[in-house]
Amino acid sequence: MNADAQREAVYGAPPEMLEVRDDLTPMLSQYADLCAEHDDAVVLFQVGDFYEAFCGAAEAVARTCEVTLTQREDSTGTWPMAGIPIDNAAGYLERLLDAGYRVALAEQVEDAEEASGLVDRAVTQLITPGTVVDEELLDAGRATYLGAVARGGGDVESRDSDAEDDADTYGLAVVDVSTGECLVTGADRALALEELERLAPAELVVGPDCDLPDLSFDPMETPFEPGAFDADAARETLSAYAPRPDAVVESDAELRAVGAALAYAEYAQGDSTLEYVTRVTRFDPREFLQLDATAIRSLELFESRSARAGSTLFSVLDETACALGRRRLEAWLRRPLVDRDEIEARLDAVDALCDGALARADLREHLSSVYDLERLVARVSRERADARDLRSLKTTLDRVPKVREALAGTGSDLLADLRDSLDELEDVRDLVGDAIVSDPPQEITEGGVIADGFDAELDDIRGTAEAGREWVSNLEAREQERTGIDSLEVGYNQVHGYYIEVTNPNLDRVPDDYRRRQTLKNSERFYTPELKEREDEILRASDRADALEYDLFCEVRADVATESARIQAVADALADLDVLRTLADVAVANDYARPEFHAAGPTDEHGGIHIDGGRHPVVERAQDEFVPNPADLPRGSVALVTGPNMSGKSTYMRQVALGCVLAQVGSFVPAASARLPVLDRVFTRIGASDDIAGGQSTFMREMSELTEILHNATGDSLVLLDEVGRGTSTADGLAIARAATEFLHDEVGATTLFATHYHDLTDAADDREGVFNLHFTAARRDGEVTFLHSVADGPSSSSYGVEVAQLAGVPASVVARARDLVDETDPESANDTEGDGVAAANGEVAEAAEDGTLAAYVDGLENGHRESESPNRATATTATAEPTPELEAVAEALREADLADTTPLEALNLLSDLKGKLE
Ligand code: ADP
Ligand code: MG
């Protein structure tokens, strides 16, 4: 990538400086050293109020940030230079990050005025996509993770023992440097990768020997010392965060991953332990409903696939009152539960809040004035919080008793637990309340921060300064009286300090002890030894006060930092509460119903998904009228959904899945009622023609995704297949669709919804009890089609393709001619017209289809993985239609193919072989 090439000249010490290394001025020499030490980032070098970059880096900064490229000249040369103002650096830093750069801030670490000679500078912070902490660079509603992946020998039992996979385990850890959240998990490679996609860290450090495929998101991949992935080094790192490191993780790979993630986070934050990472949480992906990246995308949980911007499940649900809640809602949606008790506990809480309109409104009000406690605490621990941050902390803590009060009348165990865990933190609140003035300035070094009465010494010093000022303010009257000069004035200016001003006509009356300070046009300014003394006293006192205030502030901040864990626990509870009240608000506003789950224990065929009056939570909000539809899907059944384009198939399937996901999040669902199973995974695959975002080998991807489902789905999974098989010719597509349907039904037993334009597929319902047809209807009125959007039993009778063409504005004469052509064909094969160009695209197979041998074609396939079934069926059917040797060969090849165990590439090759045989 040329960005990398560009970076060559941008990172590290500038070569042109190295050529005159020994002659460089001390400052540039320091710059070159820091660049050499931090050669994985653009070093921004503080010079007064600016961050400067030189040479190649200057050019990159100038270009990226659109600032002027200037020059610095000295005896050794002329150096290109570009600077960004420190005061509003955030916007520029963001541009650099967006352009793919990493940034190291080399700040002045001693007071420029106190330094003798060169000011000491050090890299205090590394700014990268995964390690940003500046509020302005962060998205309030989303966690920004830095991730580490490591590979290790396996202690974790392999999930999929009958797959021919290796015993490799992968560890995955993420750290949110802005909040201190640290998660670690481990699994086999496939599952770990899925989890990685789900967490989608902004930046990734990859351990030795890890084999990562192309990811569906785009993290910055950061090279980091492989040593950090060493088990011993990792254990050492982790021990600063967990007293017994080995008790936190369950495998070597997990240990390596979390050790490396923390080590890198420490490195980025200036090589110190991150005090605010108070908990390292290990989870097992299997303890949650698994939604892989494809499912998250196609269900549009967080990102919309269509032009309707912002229409995602998250946007419909996001009635959160604070940033804590918003991030938590996202986390819950990404990881719905599978533990019945936990789900019911959330549902009970939502239920209770639905009933308590008053409590809900109160909670909303109080939570909306809650600051981002997690990030506040992290700033406090990092010693980056200012006095305003501490006041924000107090404002937030002041809300806690009110939140508790609001919860008093609500009956649910979870709400009661959350209420109990709301520590009012009176000590912290009082400390900040007593120490910090109520409206402190942004600067913490210039006084005005610490409240009166907090520290006796400070009060004393302030008293001295105050007395001095008082003395000065009375001086004017005293001197007027002493000298008899009524026009005498006492004043103050920055340069000369206090003075006594006497106009020229009165100069003869000036007493002996007046010393001249300054001569103006019409007057003279004087001071007296006593005034000078007082002035020094005042200055000394206020300098001392400022210094003492700063020390006191740091002490208070450090005291607060020691309570990080307690504060984080409160943040945690507030976040949960905000989500629960949000779910209740949404349920009430949109008329959702509480889902019921089938009783625990082994589920039989009576399990399954039963929804009355179900709606699509996002689509129903986007349009005036939405037609509710029921869903009755016995456990392990396959529903084939047919109907014209735009009739509502995709919407229907997704609303079923979204209902299940919402229920397992602990939310009510958009339906009149719902009885649901607890699912282990939801798979959704959208066929190529429906995949707007597609582009590269879509059919290939479709097939590899299908393979993944066939391998990984279980009887507890829900599978949505939307127009799968469309990326290839009709006959091939149909064959694959049919084979996949049968496999899902016979072998996997996953509850499946399959929207298809292959009307021939609907025959699959004839010979399998668990396969049934649903269709969407349209009404013809005066030759026009209106979609009813309502689901009915049985297969769709016609494709309505021509009418849809008419709706789309195809000229009337073309529509009329098409209608004639449809009428000429027999009604059975008219069904195929929705497929893409049968005859043209696939001449011989299509002909075969017409003379009835397609059935043979499919039957052969069917028997391919159902060898136990009577072989007579295939022969019986083929007997009626004299198979050619070519067809025989094709059927044989298909019979031998085990689709469940075929890679996409193999599938493509197979298809190409088959075509070859027919040609
Ligand atoms: P298909 O997958 O059958 O082509 P879609 O599910 O994409 O159709 O639906 C097409 C459009 O029809 C949707 O964008 C939506 O506006 C509308 N629609 C779908 N289902 C319903 C419904 N139940 N009630 C009202 N409008 C609906
Ligand atoms: Mg569709």
mmCIF file of N, CA, C and O and ligand atoms in Angstrom, residues 645 649-651 690 722-723, ligand 2:
data_model
loop_
_atom_site.group_PDB
_atom_site.id
_atom_site.type_symbol
_atom_site.label_atom_id
_atom_site.label_comp_id
_atom_site.label_asym_id
_atom_site.label_seq_id
_atom_site.Cartn_x
_atom_site.Cartn_y
_atom_site.Cartn_z
ATOM 1 N N ASN A 645 -41.009 -10.404 -5.960
ATOM 2 C CA ASN A 645 -40.098 -9.397 -5.445
ATOM 3 C C ASN A 645 -40.881 -8.315 -4.744
ATOM 4 O O ASN A 645 -41.964 -7.954 -5.175
ATOM 5 N N LYS A 649 -40.668 -10.829 1.713
ATOM 6 C CA LYS A 649 -40.007 -12.055 2.192
ATOM 7 C C LYS A 649 -38.831 -11.743 3.117
ATOM 8 O O LYS A 649 -38.738 -12.272 4.236
ATOM 9 N N SER A 650 -37.964 -10.884 2.629
ATOM 10 C CA SER A 650 -36.767 -10.580 3.423
ATOM 11 C C SER A 650 -37.146 -9.937 4.746
ATOM 12 O O SER A 650 -36.594 -10.255 5.803
ATOM 13 N N THR A 651 -38.088 -9.028 4.680
ATOM 14 C CA THR A 651 -38.522 -8.340 5.886
ATOM 15 C C THR A 651 -39.062 -9.340 6.902
ATOM 16 O O THR A 651 -38.744 -9.280 8.091
ATOM 17 N N ASP A 690 -29.106 -10.041 -3.770
ATOM 18 C CA ASP A 690 -29.649 -9.130 -2.775
ATOM 19 C C ASP A 690 -28.548 -8.360 -2.062
ATOM 20 O O ASP A 690 -28.798 -7.526 -1.229
ATOM 21 N N ASP A 722 -31.529 -16.130 2.419
ATOM 22 C CA ASP A 722 -32.311 -15.229 1.595
ATOM 23 C C ASP A 722 -31.778 -15.271 0.174
ATOM 24 O O ASP A 722 -30.709 -14.745 -0.107
ATOM 25 N N GLU A 723 -32.502 -15.915 -0.691
ATOM 26 C CA GLU A 723 -32.130 -15.987 -2.109
ATOM 27 C C GLU A 723 -30.738 -16.568 -2.300
ATOM 28 O O GLU A 723 -30.001 -16.148 -3.173
HETATM 29 MG MG MG B 2 -35.712 -9.950 -0.512
#
